[in-house]
Amino acid sequence: MIESFFTPKRVAVIGASRDPHKLGYGVIRNLLKYKFKGEIFPVNKNASEILDISCYSSVEELPDGIDLAVIVLPATIVPKIIEQCGAKEIKNAIVVSGGFSETGEEGRELEGKLKEAAEKHGIRIIGPNCIGTIDTHTPVNTTFVVGMPEQGGIGFISQSGAMVAAVIDWARGAGVGFSRIVSLGNQIDVTETEMIDLIGNDRQTEVITAYAEGVSDGKEFLKISREIARKKPFVVLKGGQSEKGAEAVSSHTGALSGSKEAYSAAFRKSGVLEAKTMEEMFDWARALAWQPLPKGKRVAVLTNAGGPAILAVDALEKVGLEVAPLTDETRDYLKKRLPKAASSKNPVDVLAGSGPATYTLALEALLTDETVDAVIVIQAPQDWFLPASLAEVVGETAGLHHKPVIASIMGKASVDEALNILHKRRVPNVAFPERAASILSAMVQRKEWMNSENHQPEDAAKYIPADADTYIKNEDWERLIEAYGIKLPEQTEAENLAEALDASIKVGYPVVMKILAKEHTHKSDIGGVKVNLQNAENVKKAWNEITQAAESSNAEMDGILIQKMLRGGQEIIIGIKQDEQFGPLVLFGTGGTDVELYKDVQTAIAPLSESEATKLINSTIAGKKLKGWRNLPPADIEEVKKALISMSRLAVNHPEIKEMEMNPLYVLEEGKGAFAIDIRGSK
């Protein structure tokens, strides 16, 4: 039913105006100016016609069969107008009017009445406090904003009307085409996820973009976004990434996995590309709509100047892409045909005096080279030829190959004609070459996600251990993680010094002694951890120091834990947390006492596949060290992956566990295992 927001046949503008300075006039103007083919019904009790269209004095006088109402009236009377629309069986309404929940308590009460009236009559509402919808292919423009983008393949969803207005104006100047645009406003009914589904399934939309300040239902967002991302690229710019969600938590996991990290993890899980700026979002969208995805990370740079090429290479390395090596055949071919002083290595520098013909043979050679997955073509300003002539050959040559080409014909004043040519050929251009690296990085991310097994999350429930509920009830976290296949070092609890001495002999020196005190999760902070105890004298001394530390900190000591001292390993943290929006999260990174100092952690949505676990590990400094770093030998990464996957299943299967972490998980050399040294959890 909400398809009618973009493809209406009969539109009523309730609150239409003859005053060109009022919003109700702008809506009528845009419907007419941008060739809406359906019927328009202005409603204004004080006017007989607006822009040569006959007016109706009230909603009651409208004919039957209206499929969309655009309401531009004071907020106080909008609920009554919705009641009237219900009586006329109008099932879709865009409430442009502001003055609702965004204004305070009185506005919230009014918004509640509006929602109640809409639900009573089964009316779907976009807004309130929005600017409407655009479909360039229908065409229809229900906004009051001056201008309309060209027809194209980019869909844009925004919770901010101001962002939509800015994008419309930018698109007209940049020559970027859009398919559908919607401003959602306060979202009392139609949500961002419903629009993702609708626009994602629109045949004219090639790429979806969205500016989002939040999502209405995190789990539904994950489900729908994943389904849509399988079909077409989806790019999001997230605003309002608050860290306040971490203020009230006690564990490292809670403190380090705030709102921002949860959203980023959700985007990665569902195949959504997260941009950092509006410019980046539309750079990516344009390339994803126009160009094929690269097969790999190897990029060739073709330039007529050294400086811009250096910037491009630096930017490529920063985003994890590679400079293509080029085959001997390609280098020999270029060396024979380029100017004598030119560079036939990557970056390929044809020098300032070369023209479009030289660019053509070089670009053709690079696109044919099997070591090249993508090409950046740079042209620094010069006076030998017009940029438009280069745009012609770049566009034509790129169209003959199934590899992405990103142009950077640099400058502004002299390149308008060149940009028009490139756009017609569906080759994106950026004013400076660093942006090309960002684009290709996003395209590689898209390719990797499409090639992964992430589209079908596993059923974690089939891994629930038999006694899991009992362990959780008793808060026996060690037995719980053991049941999930995670190893513990040899250890024994003791209630007095004699038992501690016996336990140390049983476990085998050297040992670690830890205080058992439920109210103190950070044991080392109160002097409750003693390591590398070599003999009975060490154990006696450690016992006395820990008991004294407990007394001075008013800690109720429940006993101590004697644990086998492990050596020669690395400390990491694996944590889980239940997020209000997206459900179970998994955290991985550098562990030990300095975890909050270094904040070398990354977050993912549970459950994890093997490839997701690998990516999570590789995204941290801890992961790099596990592979072997300076004097550190390669660690048992396979055991770390197993532990990550197991903890992710635990998080999914037991949402009653609010937070849990292993810090550290002590990872020994490759093939020797990983052991949970310290586990804490809370329900």
XYZ file of C-alpha atoms in Angstrom:
683
model
C 0.000 0.000 0.000
C 2.822 2.460 0.760
C 3.925 2.231 -2.887
C 1.358 5.020 -3.448
C 3.710 7.457 -1.702
C 5.780 7.313 -4.913
C 3.244 6.331 -7.575
C -0.017 8.092 -6.688
C -2.730 8.662 -9.272
C -4.754 11.292 -7.370
C -3.107 13.652 -4.854
C -4.934 15.980 -2.473
C -2.895 18.904 -1.084
C -4.658 19.851 2.130
C -3.487 23.317 3.081
C -2.669 24.408 -0.459
C -1.936 28.125 -0.760
C -1.936 30.891 -3.373
C 0.958 32.598 -1.568
C 4.251 31.700 -3.333
C 6.069 32.044 0.003
C 4.058 29.318 1.728
C 4.766 25.589 1.745
C 1.299 24.718 0.478
C 2.020 26.650 -2.701
C 5.395 24.926 -3.153
C 3.813 21.454 -3.136
C 1.312 22.403 -5.893
C 4.085 24.133 -7.865
C 6.336 21.057 -7.758
C 3.608 18.619 -8.731
C 2.869 20.750 -11.794
C 6.401 21.819 -12.696
C 7.830 18.317 -12.602
C 5.121 16.805 -14.797
C 2.996 14.762 -12.399
C 0.669 12.861 -14.723
C -2.097 12.225 -12.214
C -4.806 14.497 -10.831
C -4.213 17.227 -8.240
C -6.854 18.356 -5.736
C -5.940 21.485 -3.734
C -7.901 22.020 -0.501
C -8.232 25.647 0.662
C -11.500 27.095 1.938
C -10.436 30.640 1.013
C -9.452 30.050 -2.624
C -11.344 29.042 -5.757
C -8.236 28.018 -7.690
C -4.467 27.746 -7.283
C -2.186 27.790 -10.329
C -5.266 27.285 -12.516
C -6.423 24.199 -10.586
C -9.858 24.333 -8.960
C -9.844 24.223 -5.155
C -12.024 22.327 -2.710
C -13.129 24.062 0.463
C -12.814 20.985 2.703
C -11.698 17.384 2.811
C -15.357 16.282 2.858
C -15.895 17.821 -0.604
C -13.052 15.847 -2.225
C -14.043 13.181 -4.735
C -13.579 9.520 -3.909
C -10.454 7.626 -4.963
C -7.770 9.939 -3.547
C -4.749 7.716 -2.891
C -2.401 10.267 -1.298
C -2.947 13.341 0.867
C -0.213 15.910 1.509
C -1.100 17.881 4.647
C 0.388 21.355 5.173
C -1.626 22.813 8.056
C -1.019 23.929 11.661
C -0.222 20.948 13.877
C -3.222 21.489 16.170
C -5.769 20.646 13.484
C -3.888 17.817 11.765
C -5.453 15.000 13.892
C -8.914 16.278 12.905
C -7.853 16.362 9.227
C -6.670 12.743 9.481
C -10.119 11.815 10.853
C -11.651 13.474 7.804
C -9.248 11.656 5.478
C -10.303 8.399 7.121
C -13.943 9.154 6.390
C -12.999 9.699 2.719
C -11.050 6.391 2.723
C -7.737 8.087 1.922
C -5.156 5.511 3.010
C -1.826 7.376 2.660
C -0.857 10.770 4.042
C 2.317 12.846 4.142
C 2.191 15.200 7.130
C 4.552 18.049 6.294
C 3.470 20.077 9.316
C 5.873 20.538 12.218
C 4.994 21.260 15.841
C 4.779 17.732 17.184
C 7.155 15.682 19.390
C 10.164 17.682 18.233
C 8.791 20.693 20.163
C 8.306 19.151 23.609
C 5.660 17.539 25.807
C 2.657 19.357 24.328
C 3.786 18.377 20.855
C 4.210 14.746 21.956
C 0.623 14.660 23.200
C -0.567 16.078 19.880
C 1.499 13.501 17.996
C -0.130 10.763 20.060
C -3.566 11.991 18.961
C -2.393 12.043 15.350
C -1.133 8.477 15.580
C -4.329 7.315 17.250
C -6.464 8.843 14.485
C -4.319 7.280 11.766
C -4.427 3.824 13.365
C -8.195 4.075 13.828
C -8.715 4.544 10.080
C -5.812 2.419 8.815
C -4.010 5.416 7.312
C -0.272 5.083 6.656
C 1.619 8.256 7.499
C 5.010 9.643 6.521
C 6.031 12.287 9.036
C 5.025 14.500 10.661
C 7.691 17.188 10.375
C 8.959 16.026 6.973
C 9.204 17.402 3.452
C 7.696 14.547 1.425
C 8.631 12.219 -1.416
C 10.146 12.327 -4.894
C 10.105 9.741 -7.667
C 11.888 11.008 -10.760
C 10.579 8.172 -12.920
C 6.838 8.405 -12.083
C 7.388 11.433 -11.958
C 6.079 12.925 -8.715
C 7.442 15.572 -6.358
C 5.361 16.117 -3.207
C 7.968 18.348 -1.549
C 7.953 22.134 -1.340
C 11.713 22.360 -2.047
C 12.754 24.228 -5.188
C 14.263 21.893 -7.774
C 14.273 18.218 -8.636
C 17.192 15.880 -9.387
C 17.697 14.236 -12.752
C 16.406 10.727 -13.316
C 18.897 8.165 -12.068
C 19.428 5.033 -10.020
C 20.183 6.300 -6.493
C 17.502 6.079 -3.823
C 17.841 8.331 -0.751
C 16.100 7.914 2.616
C 16.532 10.564 5.289
C 15.171 11.205 8.753
C 16.122 14.848 8.255
C 14.201 17.094 5.877
C 17.051 19.598 5.780
C 19.397 16.899 4.497
C 16.952 16.074 1.699
C 16.686 19.730 0.712
C 20.483 20.022 0.602
C 20.865 16.818 -1.424
C 18.283 17.976 -3.974
C 20.153 21.221 -4.552
C 23.539 19.449 -4.628
C 22.323 16.826 -7.085
C 21.137 19.479 -9.541
C 24.579 21.087 -9.523
C 26.538 17.824 -9.548
C 24.527 16.163 -12.294
C 23.830 13.090 -10.148
C 20.569 11.294 -10.869
C 18.207 9.881 -8.247
C 15.330 7.422 -8.447
C 13.406 7.965 -5.222
C 13.889 10.350 -2.288
C 11.947 10.395 0.968
C 12.049 12.510 4.122
C 10.656 10.524 7.085
C 10.509 13.164 9.811
C 9.266 11.931 13.195
C 8.376 8.457 11.896
C 5.167 7.910 13.869
C 4.192 5.211 11.381
C 6.190 4.496 8.225
C 9.732 3.628 9.302
C 13.145 3.712 7.703
C 13.126 -0.088 7.459
C 9.857 -0.142 5.530
C 11.314 2.416 3.134
C 14.511 0.406 2.747
C 12.356 -2.546 1.740
C 10.184 -0.508 -0.626
C 12.948 1.456 -2.348
C 15.250 -1.567 -2.322
C 12.709 -3.477 -4.396
C 12.087 -0.586 -6.786
C 13.319 -1.638 -10.237
C 14.609 1.868 -11.060
C 16.808 2.009 -7.950
C 20.327 0.628 -8.372
C 21.810 1.801 -5.055
C 20.128 2.784 -1.768
C 21.530 5.562 0.405
C 20.279 6.709 3.794
C 20.962 9.343 6.413
C 19.849 7.737 9.702
C 19.895 9.042 13.248
C 18.502 5.761 14.592
C 16.443 2.735 13.648
C 12.966 1.906 14.926
C 13.522 -1.852 15.257
C 17.111 -3.076 15.193
C 16.412 -6.739 14.506
C 13.944 -5.969 11.716
C 16.482 -3.541 10.250
C 19.108 -6.308 10.221
C 16.725 -8.735 8.522
C 15.439 -6.380 5.815
C 18.796 -4.712 5.162
C 20.480 -8.085 4.658
C 17.766 -9.139 2.214
C 18.084 -5.902 0.237
C 21.903 -5.873 0.321
C 21.906 -9.228 -1.474
C 20.148 -7.522 -4.380
C 21.798 -4.091 -4.527
C 24.307 -1.889 -2.680
C 23.140 -0.017 0.418
C 25.145 2.903 1.882
C 24.347 4.595 5.213
C 25.574 7.736 6.941
C 24.797 7.433 10.662
C 24.206 10.627 12.617
C 23.995 11.073 16.385
C 26.330 8.253 17.406
C 26.065 8.648 21.155
C 28.442 7.117 23.673
C 26.015 7.576 26.594
C 24.923 3.971 26.447
C 28.229 2.976 28.060
C 27.942 5.164 31.164
C 26.106 2.753 33.442
C 27.971 -0.471 32.679
C 30.568 -2.120 34.871
C 32.536 -4.385 32.518
C 35.111 -3.572 29.855
C 32.753 -5.001 27.241
C 29.946 -2.659 28.217
C 32.235 0.351 28.345
C 33.789 -0.337 24.948
C 30.687 -1.426 22.989
C 28.537 1.696 22.944
C 25.877 2.878 20.536
C 28.343 3.812 17.791
C 30.021 0.402 17.824
C 26.683 -1.418 17.836
C 25.435 0.447 14.761
C 28.677 -0.101 12.870
C 28.553 -3.806 13.743
C 24.939 -4.007 12.553
C 25.849 -2.371 9.249
C 28.708 -4.809 8.658
C 26.535 -7.803 9.547
C 23.798 -6.858 7.106
C 26.081 -5.880 4.220
C 25.464 -2.134 4.600
C 28.391 0.148 3.767
C 28.910 2.865 6.375
C 30.105 6.213 5.046
C 31.684 8.882 7.235
C 30.430 11.940 5.308
C 27.678 12.901 2.877
C 30.295 13.404 0.165
C 31.647 9.913 0.743
C 28.170 8.367 0.728
C 27.283 9.774 -2.684
C 30.783 9.165 -4.095
C 30.302 5.500 -3.238
C 26.704 5.366 -4.427
C 27.498 6.815 -7.815
C 30.341 4.351 -8.427
C 28.332 1.373 -7.164
C 25.484 2.315 -9.493
C 27.669 2.937 -12.525
C 30.684 0.633 -12.366
C 31.286 -3.134 -12.006
C 32.718 -4.397 -8.735
C 36.467 -5.121 -8.674
C 37.546 -8.772 -8.442
C 40.251 -7.900 -5.920
C 42.234 -5.145 -4.195
C 44.901 -4.430 -6.847
C 44.690 -0.921 -8.296
C 46.572 0.736 -11.146
C 47.054 4.511 -11.178
C 47.343 6.324 -14.527
C 48.449 9.960 -14.275
C 50.100 12.883 -15.995
C 51.643 14.263 -12.783
C 53.619 12.737 -9.920
C 52.107 14.608 -6.961
C 48.490 13.508 -7.425
C 49.654 9.937 -8.074
C 51.543 9.902 -4.772
C 48.407 11.087 -2.962
C 46.412 8.330 -4.662
C 48.894 5.620 -3.677
C 49.053 6.883 -0.081
C 45.269 6.846 0.112
C 45.073 3.342 -1.378
C 47.432 1.973 1.251
C 45.525 3.686 4.078
C 42.301 1.888 3.131
C 43.993 -1.492 2.700
C 44.150 -1.645 -1.092
C 47.217 -2.658 -3.094
C 49.203 -1.132 -5.935
C 48.912 -3.610 -8.799
C 52.340 -5.064 -9.751
C 51.662 -5.110 -13.547
C 52.949 -7.944 -15.712
C 56.265 -7.757 -17.572
C 54.275 -7.723 -20.828
C 52.321 -4.635 -19.764
C 55.420 -2.763 -18.611
C 57.298 -3.616 -21.824
C 54.320 -2.566 -23.941
C 54.068 0.790 -22.144
C 57.827 1.421 -22.166
C 57.937 1.138 -25.964
C 54.971 3.486 -26.494
C 55.114 6.130 -23.794
C 57.407 9.174 -23.879
C 61.001 8.340 -23.003
C 60.878 9.979 -19.573
C 57.502 8.442 -18.682
C 57.094 5.764 -16.019
C 55.863 2.350 -17.162
C 55.653 1.115 -13.583
C 52.598 1.563 -11.408
C 51.738 4.447 -10.980
C 51.997 4.890 -14.748
C 52.989 8.512 -15.414
C 52.482 9.554 -19.040
C 53.872 13.058 -18.254
C 52.251 16.459 -18.660
C 52.780 16.722 -22.418
C 50.848 13.570 -23.320
C 47.393 13.806 -24.822
C 44.217 11.681 -24.963
C 45.740 9.189 -27.414
C 48.534 8.301 -24.991
C 46.039 7.993 -22.136
C 43.941 5.654 -24.285
C 46.716 3.161 -25.066
C 47.895 3.199 -21.443
C 44.380 2.740 -20.016
C 43.672 -0.079 -22.463
C 46.902 -1.837 -21.429
C 46.126 -1.493 -17.734
C 42.553 -2.745 -18.044
C 43.794 -5.745 -20.008
C 46.472 -6.604 -17.424
C 45.488 -9.640 -15.317
C 47.113 -8.166 -12.187
C 44.864 -5.071 -12.293
C 41.432 -5.124 -10.641
C 40.649 -1.388 -10.969
C 42.137 1.790 -12.433
C 42.271 5.385 -11.201
C 42.780 7.852 -14.078
C 44.209 11.215 -12.977
C 44.575 14.309 -15.096
C 46.138 17.339 -13.446
C 45.207 20.676 -15.046
C 47.232 21.511 -18.181
C 46.824 23.534 -21.388
C 47.641 20.898 -24.030
C 44.087 19.654 -24.584
C 40.560 20.102 -23.247
C 39.502 17.879 -20.348
C 36.421 16.937 -22.363
C 38.550 15.148 -24.963
C 40.119 12.996 -22.248
C 36.690 12.290 -20.765
C 35.563 10.936 -24.148
C 38.367 8.380 -24.411
C 38.247 7.383 -20.746
C 34.520 6.797 -20.958
C 34.775 4.834 -24.192
C 37.724 2.663 -23.066
C 36.200 1.950 -19.640
C 33.008 0.759 -21.298
C 34.904 -1.975 -23.165
C 36.098 -3.736 -19.986
C 34.406 -5.219 -16.934
C 36.669 -3.479 -14.412
C 35.914 -0.306 -12.438
C 37.459 2.951 -13.606
C 37.384 6.028 -11.381
C 38.406 9.319 -12.952
C 39.985 12.293 -11.246
C 40.022 15.047 -13.822
C 41.150 17.608 -11.310
C 39.796 21.095 -10.961
C 36.428 22.808 -11.093
C 36.156 25.781 -13.439
C 37.337 23.999 -16.591
C 35.849 20.535 -16.189
C 32.052 20.915 -16.444
C 31.871 19.596 -20.005
C 34.182 16.699 -19.118
C 31.986 15.784 -16.145
C 28.870 15.717 -18.294
C 30.580 13.344 -20.720
C 31.821 11.046 -17.953
C 28.389 10.973 -16.316
C 26.761 9.946 -19.578
C 29.337 7.160 -19.842
C 28.663 6.235 -16.181
C 32.251 6.898 -15.092
C 32.413 8.728 -11.725
C 34.813 11.643 -11.376
C 36.292 13.106 -8.187
C 38.035 16.444 -7.931
C 40.961 15.010 -5.945
C 42.427 11.492 -6.255
C 42.286 10.543 -2.542
C 38.513 10.199 -2.870
C 38.988 7.530 -5.541
C 40.688 5.265 -2.988
C 37.727 5.616 -0.632
C 35.360 4.653 -3.465
C 37.329 1.560 -4.447
C 37.606 0.490 -0.822
C 33.805 0.554 -0.522
C 33.474 -1.419 -3.752
C 35.915 -4.057 -2.453
C 33.949 -4.281 0.821
C 30.802 -4.855 -1.205
C 32.467 -7.563 -3.286
C 33.841 -9.350 -0.224
C 30.486 -9.329 1.546
C 28.722 -10.675 -1.550
C 31.295 -13.497 -1.733
C 30.989 -14.408 1.956
C 28.629 -16.804 3.685
C 27.192 -14.037 5.877
C 23.835 -13.959 4.114
C 22.426 -16.936 6.043
C 23.158 -16.710 9.786
C 23.498 -20.067 11.494
C 21.049 -21.494 14.011
C 22.992 -20.996 17.250
C 20.318 -22.836 19.274
C 21.574 -26.241 18.136
C 24.763 -25.648 20.156
C 23.075 -25.117 23.571
C 24.728 -27.385 26.187
C 22.497 -29.612 28.314
C 23.237 -27.938 31.676
C 23.440 -24.329 30.447
C 20.349 -23.127 32.369
C 21.704 -24.528 35.630
C 25.071 -22.845 35.161
C 23.388 -19.513 34.407
C 21.046 -19.799 37.386
C 24.034 -20.360 39.667
C 26.125 -17.749 37.829
C 28.731 -20.438 37.285
C 30.292 -18.710 34.310
C 33.357 -20.949 34.167
C 31.300 -24.124 33.816
C 29.127 -22.382 31.225
C 31.969 -21.400 28.919
C 33.543 -24.825 29.404
C 30.269 -26.353 28.233
C 30.574 -24.192 25.125
C 34.000 -25.680 24.414
C 36.274 -22.945 25.767
C 39.225 -24.204 27.808
C 40.152 -23.162 31.341
C 43.631 -23.483 32.861
C 44.003 -26.013 35.650
C 42.676 -24.354 38.813
C 41.220 -24.960 42.285
C 39.354 -22.797 44.795
C 40.488 -22.518 48.423
C 38.894 -21.023 51.540
C 41.971 -20.830 53.756
C 45.755 -20.822 53.572
C 46.093 -24.573 54.139
C 43.779 -25.306 51.241
C 45.665 -22.762 49.113
C 48.966 -24.553 49.793
C 47.457 -27.953 48.934
C 45.851 -26.512 45.792
C 49.173 -25.038 44.646
C 50.852 -28.446 44.903
C 47.951 -30.070 43.074
C 47.936 -27.503 40.242
C 51.738 -27.375 40.076
C 54.044 -24.393 40.516
C 54.251 -21.673 39.336
C 50.706 -20.541 40.184
C 48.515 -17.429 40.194
C 46.431 -16.473 43.242
C 43.221 -14.436 42.774
C 40.737 -13.103 45.267
C 37.143 -14.352 44.984
C 34.890 -11.380 45.787
C 31.646 -10.866 43.884
C 31.459 -7.121 44.424
C 34.920 -6.570 42.907
C 35.057 -7.453 39.232
C 38.424 -5.727 38.671
C 40.476 -7.835 41.096
C 43.860 -6.336 40.262
C 42.625 -2.826 41.142
C 42.430 -3.787 44.836
C 45.618 -5.878 44.899
C 43.661 -9.104 44.607
C 45.879 -10.832 42.029
C 49.359 -12.286 42.633
C 51.259 -13.953 39.821
C 54.253 -16.221 39.310
C 54.158 -17.798 42.762
C 57.036 -20.324 42.706
C 56.795 -22.054 46.091
C 54.949 -22.328 49.424
C 56.618 -19.205 50.835
C 55.368 -17.178 47.870
C 51.861 -18.558 48.398
C 51.866 -17.672 52.124
C 53.048 -14.133 51.391
C 50.485 -13.692 48.617
C 47.693 -14.978 50.901
C 48.566 -12.412 53.578
C 48.781 -9.546 51.065
C 45.446 -10.423 49.441
C 43.617 -10.761 52.778
C 45.030 -7.410 53.912
C 43.990 -5.830 50.587
C 40.481 -7.216 51.036
C 40.217 -5.746 54.545
C 41.503 -2.312 53.507
C 39.058 -2.136 50.585
C 36.126 -3.490 52.617
C 35.807 -6.407 50.187
C 33.940 -9.486 51.391
C 36.426 -12.239 50.552
C 34.732 -15.505 49.493
C 38.029 -17.349 49.150
C 40.789 -17.473 46.590
C 41.452 -19.175 43.289
C 44.717 -21.007 42.641
C 45.369 -21.143 38.920
C 48.164 -22.638 36.828
C 50.542 -19.901 35.692
C 50.734 -19.851 31.914
C 53.763 -18.401 30.164
C 54.798 -17.156 26.739
C 51.320 -16.251 25.510
C 49.321 -13.194 24.512
C 46.368 -11.625 26.326
C 43.163 -10.817 24.457
C 39.621 -9.971 25.496
C 36.437 -11.594 24.204
C 33.190 -10.139 25.509
C 29.463 -10.349 24.833
C 26.707 -7.852 25.505
C 22.973 -7.530 24.837
C 22.300 -4.347 22.893
C 18.874 -2.697 23.174
C 18.561 -2.245 19.416
C 20.385 -5.112 17.767
C 20.527 -7.861 20.376
C 23.695 -9.873 21.066
C 27.093 -8.276 20.380
C 30.585 -9.786 20.484
C 33.709 -7.779 21.299
C 37.323 -8.731 20.527
C 40.644 -6.988 21.060
C 43.738 -6.459 23.168
C 43.122 -7.750 26.699
C 44.678 -7.586 30.134
C 44.734 -4.722 32.589
C 45.249 -2.050 29.927
C 42.236 -2.934 27.768
C 40.448 0.380 28.405
C 43.677 2.351 27.948
C 44.441 0.999 24.480
C 40.813 0.489 23.354
C 42.031 -1.830 20.636
C 38.666 -3.518 20.239
C 36.100 -4.180 17.529
C 32.465 -5.257 17.812
C 30.288 -7.607 15.741
C 26.694 -8.826 15.782
C 26.290 -12.412 16.988
C 26.310 -15.156 15.888
C 29.601 -15.169 13.990
C 30.485 -17.247 10.969
C 34.088 -18.364 10.587
C 34.794 -15.602 8.064
C 33.237 -12.984 10.351
C 35.365 -14.222 13.255
C 38.457 -13.978 11.053
C 37.589 -10.421 9.993
C 36.962 -9.408 13.579
C 40.372 -10.708 14.621
C 42.132 -9.121 11.632
C 40.564 -5.717 12.308
C 42.557 -5.219 15.534
C 46.171 -4.755 16.582
C 45.666 -7.818 18.782
C 44.924 -9.830 15.652
C 48.105 -8.645 13.960
C 50.152 -9.649 17.011
C 48.529 -13.089 17.095
C 49.929 -13.738 13.610
C 53.446 -13.150 14.929
C 55.029 -9.812 15.723
C 58.743 -9.096 16.271
C 59.778 -11.490 19.074
C 56.261 -12.946 19.415
C 55.766 -16.275 17.623
C 52.469 -16.983 15.797
C 49.738 -17.776 18.323
C 46.907 -20.310 18.211
C 44.495 -18.222 16.109
C 42.314 -21.244 15.308
C 41.515 -21.648 19.004
C 40.748 -17.928 19.218
C 38.298 -18.243 16.321
C 36.609 -21.191 18.014
C 36.311 -19.206 21.245
C 34.858 -16.201 19.417
C 32.281 -18.321 17.596
C 31.372 -20.160 20.807
C 30.915 -16.922 22.745
C 28.776 -15.526 19.928
C 26.511 -18.581 20.119
C 26.335 -18.209 23.892
C 25.253 -14.571 23.474
C 22.455 -15.532 21.059
C 21.239 -18.498 23.089
C 21.160 -16.776 26.483
C 19.862 -13.185 26.194
C 19.278 -13.200 29.969
C 23.051 -12.738 30.334
C 23.435 -8.978 30.094
C 27.233 -8.971 29.817
C 30.078 -11.473 29.989
C 33.755 -11.322 29.191
C 36.913 -13.365 29.235
C 39.756 -11.021 30.073
C 42.209 -12.252 29.404
C 41.860 -15.196 27.100
C 45.486 -16.300 27.251
C 46.632 -17.504 23.830
C 49.653 -19.765 23.591
C 51.758 -20.550 20.551
C 50.205 -22.041 17.455
C 48.716 -25.470 18.239
C 49.034 -25.108 22.047
C 45.602 -23.691 22.823
C 43.892 -20.683 24.384
C 42.653 -20.517 27.992
C 40.132 -18.291 29.742
C 42.045 -16.874 32.695
C 39.370 -14.592 34.136
C 35.613 -14.683 33.445
C 32.994 -12.286 34.706
C 29.325 -11.985 33.853
C 26.063 -10.369 34.920
C 22.384 -11.075 34.400
